[in-house]
């Protein structure tokens, strides 16, 4: 654990697409680290790529963060609104001789790259404009004057000490020809001015870190602590991508996953606390720190996520779960005006469902005006059971003890009176009420549907049998 005073972390997505699983885990680690240390979590949208950044992507990222419960303490800040600050910092480095204008064209740079590769050299910028003392001009970029000797050390909080030879680093562009800062420069200025103490991000940024440290030092800023977390791999141990399934956070919401399940799963992708698998949010905040983040890449396991989701659905407060599943029923075309009825449906089904989509689909028969009999269920609706069903409907209309316990006793009594086994009447009754051969307990279904609907469905099943007699 690192204690350097008031901790301040940030998540800084680029709004060029949806929030994907890897980005969500990075946001989660930053959020938990800040919460664990009693610090501050900042959200900053890095939208200086004007060609690719969109308002739609920004909204999608903010919606995903909100859905996951990763509430930010500051922001969202927008990097594009800070461009003048970045430009002033570029001018400062130019004045101090720590940066210079470069007029090498893209074509010239490509030729230099090809020549270097052909000669077995690293394809870094060769410093053509470094000492030409050029001024601003059309097409000119600004480059940082990187030290040509020495080493830059990254005391990484996850990977340990990493050393880079400065001679391997090139004079990176810090301001493009269009006047906008590059990523490596803008992120340093913004992190420094916002007081970010810990930069926690994916290890695909490791090679950016020495360049950024040199920029911090050139600008006279304190260097934050860095922690680079390993990437997430698909089951085939290649980098997680769409071919492995959904990678967008909101796609998991739409597939019926609960945010708590996704948060719990994501935090375990690369972090552990003993053998514990399931955590409350309070436990995550209490336990999380970077010293328990592994150095190896984590493998995304959809089955493990599904298992966790099933656990959370089963344990979820029924009222909250009902709020979460109602939109799925409405998307299926069902009106849900009576939330108390919907809560009873959810209570019947929550122990059986792995996703909210599955729960909503399983509850279809509760809301349907007409019961749809599954083909495999029709064998239970035979002329032989029609009389038993008719007797059930008749007896139910005058049955006083319409409770779960009373219903069970009632069914057994009717079976005895008609000299049949309970199972001979139970399965036809299940099909009459649900259209299925498997459902929650008959007592639960009958209580939730209510006496009136139960009697109506039994009589419709009798009519169906009569209409299909040969």
CSV table of C-alpha atoms in Angstrom, one decimal:
chain,number,residue,atom,x,y,z
A,1,UNK,CA,0.0,0.0,0.0
A,2,UNK,CA,1.3,3.5,-0.9
A,3,UNK,CA,0.4,6.5,1.3
A,4,UNK,CA,1.4,9.8,-0.3
A,5,UNK,CA,-1.2,12.0,1.3
A,6,UNK,CA,-4.6,12.6,-0.1
A,7,UNK,CA,-5.2,10.1,-2.9
A,8,UNK,CA,-6.7,11.3,-6.2
A,9,UNK,CA,-7.3,9.0,-9.1
A,10,UNK,CA,-9.0,9.5,-12.4
A,11,UNK,CA,-10.6,7.6,-15.3
A,12,UNK,CA,-10.0,9.3,-18.6
A,13,UNK,CA,-11.9,7.5,-21.5
A,14,UNK,CA,-11.8,8.7,-25.1
A,15,UNK,CA,-15.4,9.1,-26.4
A,16,UNK,CA,-14.8,7.2,-29.6
A,17,UNK,CA,-17.0,4.2,-28.8
A,18,UNK,CA,-18.8,2.5,-25.9
A,19,UNK,CA,-17.3,1.7,-22.5
A,20,UNK,CA,-15.8,-1.7,-23.0
A,21,UNK,CA,-15.0,-4.3,-20.3
A,22,UNK,CA,-11.3,-3.4,-20.1
A,23,UNK,CA,-12.1,0.3,-19.7
A,24,UNK,CA,-14.7,-0.5,-17.1
A,25,UNK,CA,-12.2,-2.5,-15.0
A,26,UNK,CA,-9.7,0.3,-15.2
A,27,UNK,CA,-12.4,2.7,-14.0
A,28,UNK,CA,-13.4,0.3,-11.2
A,29,UNK,CA,-9.8,-0.1,-10.0
A,30,UNK,CA,-9.4,3.7,-9.9
A,31,UNK,CA,-12.7,4.1,-8.1
A,32,UNK,CA,-12.0,1.4,-5.5
A,33,UNK,CA,-8.4,2.7,-4.9
A,34,UNK,CA,-9.8,6.2,-4.2
A,35,UNK,CA,-12.6,4.9,-2.0
A,36,UNK,CA,-10.2,2.6,-0.1
A,37,UNK,CA,-7.9,5.4,0.7
A,38,UNK,CA,-10.6,8.0,1.4
A,39,UNK,CA,-9.6,9.9,-1.7
A,40,UNK,CA,-11.1,11.5,-4.7
A,41,UNK,CA,-12.2,10.0,-8.0
A,42,UNK,CA,-12.2,12.2,-11.1
A,43,UNK,CA,-13.8,11.6,-14.5
A,44,UNK,CA,-12.2,13.3,-17.5
A,45,UNK,CA,-13.4,12.8,-21.0
A,46,UNK,CA,-10.4,12.9,-23.4
A,47,UNK,CA,-12.1,14.3,-26.5
A,48,UNK,CA,-9.3,16.1,-28.2
A,49,UNK,CA,-9.5,13.7,-31.2
A,50,UNK,CA,-12.1,15.9,-32.9
A,51,UNK,CA,-12.6,13.5,-35.9
A,52,UNK,CA,-13.5,10.4,-33.8
A,53,UNK,CA,-15.0,11.8,-30.6
A,54,UNK,CA,-18.8,11.9,-30.5
A,55,UNK,CA,-21.5,13.2,-28.1
A,56,UNK,CA,-23.2,9.8,-28.4
A,57,UNK,CA,-20.1,8.0,-27.2
A,58,UNK,CA,-19.7,10.4,-24.3
A,59,UNK,CA,-23.3,9.8,-23.2
A,60,UNK,CA,-22.8,6.0,-23.5
A,61,UNK,CA,-19.7,6.1,-21.4
A,62,UNK,CA,-21.4,8.3,-18.7
A,63,UNK,CA,-24.5,6.0,-18.7
A,64,UNK,CA,-22.3,2.9,-18.3
A,65,UNK,CA,-20.4,4.5,-15.4
A,66,UNK,CA,-23.6,5.5,-13.7
A,67,UNK,CA,-25.2,2.0,-14.2
A,68,UNK,CA,-22.1,0.4,-12.7
A,69,UNK,CA,-22.4,2.7,-9.7
A,70,UNK,CA,-19.0,4.3,-10.3
A,71,UNK,CA,-20.0,7.8,-9.2
A,72,UNK,CA,-17.3,10.4,-9.7
A,73,UNK,CA,-16.4,13.1,-7.2
A,74,UNK,CA,-15.2,15.6,-9.8
A,75,UNK,CA,-16.1,16.1,-13.4
A,76,UNK,CA,-16.8,15.1,-16.0
A,77,UNK,CA,-14.1,17.4,-17.3
A,78,UNK,CA,-13.7,17.6,-21.1
A,79,UNK,CA,-10.2,17.8,-22.4
A,80,UNK,CA,-11.2,19.7,-25.5
A,81,UNK,CA,-12.3,22.6,-23.3
A,82,UNK,CA,-8.8,22.8,-21.9
A,83,UNK,CA,-6.9,23.2,-25.1
A,84,UNK,CA,-5.8,26.8,-24.4
A,85,UNK,CA,-4.2,25.5,-21.2
A,86,UNK,CA,-2.3,22.9,-23.1
A,87,UNK,CA,-1.2,25.5,-25.7
A,88,UNK,CA,0.2,27.7,-23.0
A,89,UNK,CA,2.2,24.8,-21.6
A,90,UNK,CA,3.6,24.1,-25.1
A,91,UNK,CA,4.6,27.7,-25.4
A,92,UNK,CA,6.3,27.5,-22.0
A,93,UNK,CA,8.4,24.5,-23.2
A,94,UNK,CA,9.3,26.4,-26.4
A,95,UNK,CA,10.4,29.4,-24.5
A,96,UNK,CA,12.6,27.3,-22.2
A,97,UNK,CA,14.2,25.4,-25.1
A,98,UNK,CA,12.6,22.2,-24.1
A,99,UNK,CA,10.5,21.9,-27.2
A,100,UNK,CA,10.9,22.9,-30.9
A,101,UNK,CA,9.0,23.2,-34.1
A,102,UNK,CA,9.3,20.5,-36.7
A,103,UNK,CA,8.4,20.8,-40.4
A,104,UNK,CA,9.2,17.3,-41.5
A,105,UNK,CA,6.3,16.1,-43.7
A,106,UNK,CA,4.5,12.9,-43.2
A,107,UNK,CA,6.1,11.6,-46.3
A,108,UNK,CA,9.6,12.4,-45.1
A,109,UNK,CA,8.9,10.8,-41.8
A,110,UNK,CA,7.7,7.6,-43.5
A,111,UNK,CA,10.9,7.5,-45.5
A,112,UNK,CA,13.0,8.0,-42.4
A,113,UNK,CA,11.1,5.2,-40.7
A,114,UNK,CA,11.6,2.8,-43.7
A,115,UNK,CA,15.3,3.6,-43.8
A,116,UNK,CA,15.8,3.1,-40.1
A,117,UNK,CA,14.1,-0.3,-40.3
A,118,UNK,CA,16.1,-1.3,-43.3
A,119,UNK,CA,19.3,-0.4,-41.4
A,120,UNK,CA,18.2,-2.4,-38.4
A,121,UNK,CA,17.7,0.8,-36.3
A,122,UNK,CA,14.7,1.7,-34.1
A,123,UNK,CA,12.3,3.8,-36.3
A,124,UNK,CA,12.4,6.8,-34.0
A,125,UNK,CA,12.5,10.4,-35.1
A,126,UNK,CA,16.1,11.3,-36.1
A,127,UNK,CA,16.1,14.9,-34.8
A,128,UNK,CA,16.3,16.6,-38.2
A,129,UNK,CA,14.6,19.8,-36.9
A,130,UNK,CA,16.0,19.6,-33.4
A,131,UNK,CA,18.6,22.3,-33.7
A,132,UNK,CA,17.2,24.3,-36.6
A,133,UNK,CA,15.5,26.9,-34.4
A,134,UNK,CA,12.4,27.0,-36.5
A,135,UNK,CA,9.3,29.1,-35.8
A,136,UNK,CA,5.6,28.4,-36.3
A,137,UNK,CA,4.4,27.7,-39.8
A,138,UNK,CA,1.7,25.9,-41.7
A,139,UNK,CA,2.0,22.2,-41.2
A,140,UNK,CA,4.6,22.5,-38.4
A,141,UNK,CA,4.2,20.4,-35.3
A,142,UNK,CA,5.9,20.9,-31.9
A,143,UNK,CA,8.2,18.2,-30.5
A,144,UNK,CA,9.5,17.7,-27.0
A,145,UNK,CA,13.2,17.7,-26.7
A,146,UNK,CA,13.8,14.4,-25.0
A,147,UNK,CA,17.0,13.8,-23.1
A,148,UNK,CA,19.5,11.9,-25.3
A,149,UNK,CA,21.2,10.1,-22.4
A,150,UNK,CA,20.4,8.7,-19.0
A,151,UNK,CA,17.6,6.5,-17.9
A,152,UNK,CA,14.0,7.0,-16.8
A,153,UNK,CA,12.8,4.8,-14.0
A,154,UNK,CA,9.1,3.8,-13.5
A,155,UNK,CA,8.5,2.4,-9.9
A,156,UNK,CA,5.4,0.7,-11.0
A,157,UNK,CA,2.9,-0.2,-8.3
A,158,UNK,CA,1.9,-3.4,-10.1
A,159,UNK,CA,4.8,-4.5,-12.2
A,160,UNK,CA,7.7,-3.3,-10.0
A,161,UNK,CA,10.6,-1.2,-11.1
A,162,UNK,CA,10.9,-0.7,-14.9
A,163,UNK,CA,13.9,1.1,-16.4
A,164,UNK,CA,14.0,2.8,-19.8
A,165,UNK,CA,17.1,4.2,-21.6
A,166,UNK,CA,16.3,7.7,-22.8
A,167,UNK,CA,18.3,7.2,-26.0
A,168,UNK,CA,15.6,4.7,-27.0
A,169,UNK,CA,12.9,7.4,-26.7
A,170,UNK,CA,12.3,9.9,-29.5
A,171,UNK,CA,11.3,13.5,-29.6
A,172,UNK,CA,7.6,13.0,-29.4
A,173,UNK,CA,5.1,15.4,-31.0
A,174,UNK,CA,3.3,17.3,-28.2
A,175,UNK,CA,1.2,19.6,-30.4
A,176,UNK,CA,-0.2,18.7,-33.8
A,177,UNK,CA,-0.2,20.9,-36.9
A,178,UNK,CA,-3.9,21.7,-36.2
A,179,UNK,CA,-3.0,23.2,-32.8
A,180,UNK,CA,-4.4,20.4,-30.7
A,181,UNK,CA,-2.2,18.6,-28.1
A,182,UNK,CA,-1.3,15.0,-28.5
A,183,UNK,CA,-2.5,12.4,-26.0
A,184,UNK,CA,0.8,12.1,-24.1
A,185,UNK,CA,1.1,15.9,-23.5
A,186,UNK,CA,-2.5,16.7,-22.7
A,187,UNK,CA,-2.8,13.8,-20.2
A,188,UNK,CA,0.3,15.0,-18.3
A,189,UNK,CA,-0.9,18.6,-18.1
A,190,UNK,CA,-4.4,17.6,-17.1
A,191,UNK,CA,-3.3,15.0,-14.5
A,192,UNK,CA,-0.8,17.5,-13.0
A,193,UNK,CA,-3.1,20.5,-12.8
A,194,UNK,CA,-6.0,18.3,-11.4
A,195,UNK,CA,-3.7,17.0,-8.7
A,196,UNK,CA,-3.8,13.3,-9.7
A,197,UNK,CA,-1.6,11.3,-7.3
A,198,UNK,CA,-2.1,7.8,-8.8
A,199,UNK,CA,-2.4,6.9,-12.5
A,200,UNK,CA,-3.9,3.4,-12.7
A,201,UNK,CA,-4.4,2.1,-16.3
A,202,UNK,CA,-3.9,-0.8,-18.6
A,203,UNK,CA,-0.4,-2.0,-19.3
A,204,UNK,CA,-0.7,-1.1,-23.0
A,205,UNK,CA,0.3,2.4,-21.7
A,206,UNK,CA,3.6,1.3,-20.1
A,207,UNK,CA,5.7,2.6,-23.1
A,208,UNK,CA,4.0,6.0,-22.8
A,209,UNK,CA,5.0,6.3,-19.1
A,210,UNK,CA,8.7,7.2,-19.4
A,211,UNK,CA,7.8,9.9,-22.0
A,212,UNK,CA,5.2,11.3,-19.7
A,213,UNK,CA,7.5,11.3,-16.7
A,214,UNK,CA,10.0,13.3,-18.7
A,215,UNK,CA,7.2,15.8,-19.5
A,216,UNK,CA,6.3,16.1,-15.9
A,217,UNK,CA,9.9,16.9,-15.0
A,218,UNK,CA,10.3,19.3,-17.9
A,219,UNK,CA,7.2,21.2,-16.7
A,220,UNK,CA,8.2,21.2,-13.1
A,221,UNK,CA,5.3,19.1,-11.9
A,222,UNK,CA,5.2,16.4,-9.3
A,223,UNK,CA,5.3,12.9,-10.9
A,224,UNK,CA,2.3,10.7,-9.8
A,225,UNK,CA,2.6,7.1,-8.9
A,226,UNK,CA,1.9,4.7,-11.8
A,227,UNK,CA,0.2,1.3,-11.7
A,228,UNK,CA,-0.2,-0.7,-14.9
A,229,UNK,CA,-2.7,-3.5,-14.8
A,230,UNK,CA,-2.4,-6.5,-17.2
A,231,UNK,CA,-4.8,-6.7,-20.1
A,232,UNK,CA,-7.9,-9.0,-20.2
A,233,UNK,CA,-7.7,-12.0,-22.5
A,234,UNK,CA,-10.4,-14.0,-24.1
A,235,UNK,CA,-10.8,-17.7,-23.3
A,236,UNK,CA,-8.4,-18.5,-26.2
A,237,UNK,CA,-5.8,-16.3,-24.4
A,238,UNK,CA,-5.8,-13.7,-27.2
A,239,UNK,CA,-6.7,-10.1,-26.4
A,240,UNK,CA,-10.4,-9.8,-25.6
A,241,UNK,CA,-12.4,-8.7,-28.6
A,242,UNK,CA,-15.9,-8.9,-30.2
A,243,UNK,CA,-15.2,-12.4,-31.4
A,244,UNK,CA,-15.3,-13.6,-27.8
A,245,UNK,CA,-18.7,-12.1,-27.3
A,246,UNK,CA,-20.0,-8.8,-26.0
A,247,UNK,CA,-17.3,-6.3,-24.9
A,248,UNK,CA,-19.5,-3.3,-24.2
A,249,UNK,CA,-20.7,-2.8,-20.6
A,250,UNK,CA,-24.2,-1.7,-21.7
A,251,UNK,CA,-24.4,-4.9,-23.9
A,252,UNK,CA,-24.3,-6.8,-20.6
A,253,UNK,CA,-27.0,-4.7,-19.1
A,254,UNK,CA,-29.1,-5.4,-22.2
A,255,UNK,CA,-28.4,-9.1,-21.9
A,256,UNK,CA,-29.9,-9.0,-18.4
A,257,UNK,CA,-26.8,-8.8,-16.1
A,258,UNK,CA,-27.0,-6.9,-12.8
A,259,UNK,CA,-24.4,-4.2,-12.3
A,260,UNK,CA,-23.3,-5.7,-8.9
A,261,UNK,CA,-22.5,-9.0,-10.7
A,262,UNK,CA,-20.5,-7.3,-13.4
A,263,UNK,CA,-18.6,-5.2,-10.8
A,264,UNK,CA,-17.9,-8.2,-8.7
A,265,UNK,CA,-16.7,-10.1,-11.8
A,266,UNK,CA,-14.5,-7.3,-13.1
A,267,UNK,CA,-12.7,-6.7,-9.9
A,268,UNK,CA,-11.7,-10.4,-9.8
A,269,UNK,CA,-10.2,-10.1,-13.2
A,270,UNK,CA,-6.6,-9.6,-12.0
A,271,UNK,CA,-7.2,-8.9,-8.3
A,272,UNK,CA,-7.9,-11.3,-5.4
A,273,UNK,CA,-8.5,-11.4,-1.7
A,274,UNK,CA,-7.7,-14.9,-0.6
A,275,UNK,CA,-10.1,-17.4,-2.1
A,276,UNK,CA,-13.1,-15.2,-1.7
A,277,UNK,CA,-15.2,-14.9,-4.9
A,278,UNK,CA,-18.3,-12.9,-3.9
A,279,UNK,CA,-17.9,-9.4,-2.3
A,280,UNK,CA,-20.2,-6.7,-1.2
A,281,UNK,CA,-19.3,-3.2,-2.3
A,282,UNK,CA,-18.3,-2.3,1.3
A,283,UNK,CA,-16.0,-5.3,1.3
A,284,UNK,CA,-14.4,-4.4,-2.0
A,285,UNK,CA,-13.7,-0.8,-0.7
A,286,UNK,CA,-12.3,-2.2,2.5
A,287,UNK,CA,-10.0,-4.8,0.9
A,288,UNK,CA,-9.0,-3.3,-2.5
A,289,UNK,CA,-5.4,-2.2,-3.0
A,290,UNK,CA,-2.9,-2.5,-5.8
A,291,UNK,CA,-0.5,-4.9,-4.0
A,292,UNK,CA,-3.1,-7.7,-4.6
A,293,UNK,CA,-3.3,-7.0,-8.4
A,294,UNK,CA,-1.6,-9.8,-10.4
A,295,UNK,CA,1.2,-9.2,-12.9
A,296,UNK,CA,-0.3,-11.7,-15.4
A,297,UNK,CA,-3.1,-11.2,-17.9
A,298,UNK,CA,-6.6,-12.2,-16.7
A,299,UNK,CA,-8.8,-14.5,-18.7
A,300,UNK,CA,-12.4,-13.5,-19.3
A,301,UNK,CA,-14.7,-16.4,-18.4
A,302,UNK,CA,-18.4,-15.9,-19.5
A,303,UNK,CA,-19.6,-18.9,-17.5
A,304,UNK,CA,-18.1,-17.5,-14.3
A,305,UNK,CA,-19.9,-14.2,-14.9
A,306,UNK,CA,-23.1,-16.0,-15.6
A,307,UNK,CA,-22.7,-17.9,-12.3
A,308,UNK,CA,-22.2,-14.7,-10.4
A,309,UNK,CA,-25.2,-13.1,-12.0
A,310,UNK,CA,-27.4,-16.0,-11.0
A,311,UNK,CA,-26.2,-15.6,-7.5
A,312,UNK,CA,-27.0,-11.9,-7.4
A,313,UNK,CA,-30.4,-12.4,-8.9
A,314,UNK,CA,-31.2,-15.0,-6.3
A,315,UNK,CA,-30.0,-12.8,-3.4
A,316,UNK,CA,-31.3,-9.4,-4.8
A,317,UNK,CA,-34.0,-7.5,-3.0
A,318,UNK,CA,-37.3,-8.5,-4.8
A,319,UNK,CA,-38.5,-4.9,-5.1
A,320,UNK,CA,-35.2,-3.7,-6.7
A,321,UNK,CA,-35.1,-6.8,-8.9
A,322,UNK,CA,-38.6,-6.1,-10.1
A,323,UNK,CA,-37.7,-2.5,-11.0
A,324,UNK,CA,-34.8,-4.0,-13.1
A,325,UNK,CA,-36.8,-6.6,-14.9
A,326,UNK,CA,-40.0,-4.5,-15.7
A,327,UNK,CA,-38.3,-2.8,-18.7
A,328,UNK,CA,-37.6,-6.2,-20.2
A,329,UNK,CA,-41.3,-7.1,-19.9
A,330,UNK,CA,-42.3,-3.8,-21.5
A,331,UNK,CA,-39.8,-4.5,-24.3
A,332,UNK,CA,-41.7,-7.8,-24.8
A,333,UNK,CA,-44.9,-5.8,-25.3
A,334,UNK,CA,-46.5,-6.4,-21.9
A,335,UNK,CA,-48.0,-3.6,-19.8
A,336,UNK,CA,-47.0,-3.8,-16.1
A,337,UNK,CA,-49.4,-1.5,-14.4
A,338,UNK,CA,-49.5,-3.5,-11.2
A,339,UNK,CA,-46.1,-3.6,-9.6
A,340,UNK,CA,-47.3,-5.7,-6.6
A,341,UNK,CA,-48.3,-8.4,-9.1
A,342,UNK,CA,-44.9,-8.0,-10.8
A,343,UNK,CA,-43.1,-8.4,-7.5
A,344,UNK,CA,-44.9,-11.7,-6.9
A,345,UNK,CA,-43.9,-12.9,-10.3
A,346,UNK,CA,-40.3,-12.0,-9.6
A,347,UNK,CA,-40.4,-13.7,-6.2
A,348,UNK,CA,-41.6,-16.9,-8.0
A,349,UNK,CA,-38.9,-16.9,-10.6
A,350,UNK,CA,-35.8,-15.3,-9.1
A,351,UNK,CA,-34.3,-18.5,-7.8
A,352,UNK,CA,-34.4,-20.1,-11.3
A,353,UNK,CA,-33.0,-17.4,-13.5
A,354,UNK,CA,-29.5,-16.7,-14.6
A,355,UNK,CA,-30.2,-13.3,-16.3
A,356,UNK,CA,-33.0,-10.8,-16.3
A,357,UNK,CA,-33.8,-11.7,-19.9
A,358,UNK,CA,-34.2,-15.3,-18.8
A,359,UNK,CA,-36.4,-14.2,-15.9
A,360,UNK,CA,-38.5,-12.0,-18.1
A,361,UNK,CA,-39.0,-14.8,-20.6
A,362,UNK,CA,-39.9,-17.3,-17.9
A,363,UNK,CA,-42.5,-14.9,-16.6
A,364,UNK,CA,-44.2,-14.5,-20.0
A,365,UNK,CA,-47.1,-16.8,-19.1
A,366,UNK,CA,-48.0,-14.6,-16.1
A,367,UNK,CA,-48.7,-11.6,-18.3
A,368,UNK,CA,-50.1,-13.2,-21.5
A,369,UNK,CA,-53.8,-12.8,-22.1
A,370,UNK,CA,-53.8,-16.3,-23.7
A,371,UNK,CA,-51.7,-19.2,-22.5
A,372,UNK,CA,-49.4,-20.5,-25.2
A,373,UNK,CA,-49.1,-24.3,-24.8
A,374,UNK,CA,-45.6,-25.6,-25.6
A,375,UNK,CA,-45.8,-28.6,-28.1
A,376,UNK,CA,-44.2,-30.9,-25.6
A,377,UNK,CA,-46.8,-30.0,-23.0
A,378,UNK,CA,-49.9,-30.9,-25.2
A,379,UNK,CA,-49.6,-34.6,-24.2
A,380,UNK,CA,-50.8,-33.6,-20.7
A,381,UNK,CA,-54.0,-32.0,-22.0
A,382,UNK,CA,-56.0,-35.2,-22.9
A,383,UNK,CA,-59.7,-36.0,-22.8
A,384,UNK,CA,-58.9,-38.2,-19.7
A,385,UNK,CA,-57.9,-35.2,-17.6
A,386,UNK,CA,-60.7,-32.8,-18.8
A,387,UNK,CA,-63.1,-33.9,-16.1
A,388,UNK,CA,-60.5,-33.6,-13.4
A,389,UNK,CA,-59.7,-30.0,-14.5
A,390,UNK,CA,-63.3,-29.1,-14.7
A,391,UNK,CA,-63.8,-30.4,-11.1
A,392,UNK,CA,-60.8,-28.4,-10.0
A,393,UNK,CA,-62.2,-25.2,-11.5
A,394,UNK,CA,-65.6,-25.8,-9.9
A,395,UNK,CA,-64.2,-26.6,-6.5
A,396,UNK,CA,-61.9,-23.5,-6.6
A,397,UNK,CA,-64.8,-21.1,-7.0
A,398,UNK,CA,-66.1,-21.9,-3.5
A,399,UNK,CA,-62.7,-22.7,-1.9
A,400,UNK,CA,-62.2,-20.5,1.2
A,401,UNK,CA,-58.5,-21.1,2.3
A,402,UNK,CA,-56.8,-19.6,-0.8
A,403,UNK,CA,-53.3,-19.6,0.7
A,404,UNK,CA,-50.1,-21.5,-0.3
A,405,UNK,CA,-50.7,-24.1,2.4
A,406,UNK,CA,-54.4,-24.2,1.7
A,407,UNK,CA,-53.9,-24.8,-2.0
A,408,UNK,CA,-51.6,-27.7,-1.4
A,409,UNK,CA,-54.2,-29.3,0.9
A,410,UNK,CA,-56.9,-28.5,-1.6
A,411,UNK,CA,-55.2,-30.3,-4.5
A,412,UNK,CA,-54.5,-33.4,-2.5
A,413,UNK,CA,-58.1,-33.5,-1.4
A,414,UNK,CA,-59.5,-33.2,-4.9
A,415,UNK,CA,-57.1,-36.0,-6.1
A,416,UNK,CA,-58.3,-38.2,-3.3
A,417,UNK,CA,-62.0,-37.5,-4.0
A,418,UNK,CA,-61.5,-38.4,-7.7
A,419,UNK,CA,-59.4,-41.5,-6.7
A,420,UNK,CA,-56.3,-40.4,-8.7
A,421,UNK,CA,-52.7,-39.7,-7.7
A,422,UNK,CA,-51.8,-36.1,-7.2
A,423,UNK,CA,-49.3,-36.1,-10.1
A,424,UNK,CA,-52.1,-37.2,-12.5
A,425,UNK,CA,-53.7,-33.8,-11.9
A,426,UNK,CA,-50.7,-31.7,-11.1
A,427,UNK,CA,-49.0,-31.7,-14.5
A,428,UNK,CA,-52.2,-31.0,-16.5
A,429,UNK,CA,-53.0,-28.2,-14.1
A,430,UNK,CA,-49.4,-26.8,-14.6
A,431,UNK,CA,-49.8,-26.9,-18.4
A,432,UNK,CA,-53.3,-25.3,-18.1
A,433,UNK,CA,-51.9,-22.4,-16.0
A,434,UNK,CA,-48.5,-21.8,-17.7
A,435,UNK,CA,-48.4,-23.7,-21.0
A,436,UNK,CA,-45.2,-25.4,-19.8
A,437,UNK,CA,-44.1,-28.6,-18.3
A,438,UNK,CA,-41.8,-26.9,-15.8
A,439,UNK,CA,-42.6,-23.9,-13.7
A,440,UNK,CA,-42.4,-22.6,-10.1
A,441,UNK,CA,-44.4,-24.6,-7.6
A,442,UNK,CA,-48.1,-24.8,-8.4
A,443,UNK,CA,-49.0,-23.2,-5.1
A,444,UNK,CA,-46.8,-20.2,-6.0
A,445,UNK,CA,-48.2,-19.9,-9.5
A,446,UNK,CA,-51.8,-20.1,-8.2
A,447,UNK,CA,-51.2,-17.5,-5.5
A,448,UNK,CA,-49.5,-15.1,-7.9
A,449,UNK,CA,-52.1,-15.5,-10.7
A,450,UNK,CA,-55.0,-15.3,-8.2
A,451,UNK,CA,-58.1,-17.4,-8.0
A,452,UNK,CA,-60.0,-15.6,-10.9
A,453,UNK,CA,-57.2,-16.1,-13.4
A,454,UNK,CA,-56.6,-19.6,-12.3
A,455,UNK,CA,-60.2,-20.7,-12.8
A,456,UNK,CA,-60.3,-18.9,-16.2
A,457,UNK,CA,-57.2,-20.6,-17.4
A,458,UNK,CA,-58.4,-24.1,-16.3
A,459,UNK,CA,-61.7,-23.6,-18.1
A,460,UNK,CA,-59.9,-22.5,-21.2
A,461,UNK,CA,-57.7,-25.6,-21.1
A,462,UNK,CA,-60.9,-27.7,-20.8
A,463,UNK,CA,-62.3,-25.9,-23.9
A,464,UNK,CA,-59.0,-26.5,-25.7
A,465,UNK,CA,-59.2,-30.2,-25.0
A,466,UNK,CA,-62.8,-30.3,-26.2
A,467,UNK,CA,-61.9,-28.5,-29.4
A,468,UNK,CA,-59.1,-31.0,-30.1
A,469,UNK,CA,-61.0,-34.2,-29.6
A,470,UNK,CA,-60.9,-36.5,-32.5
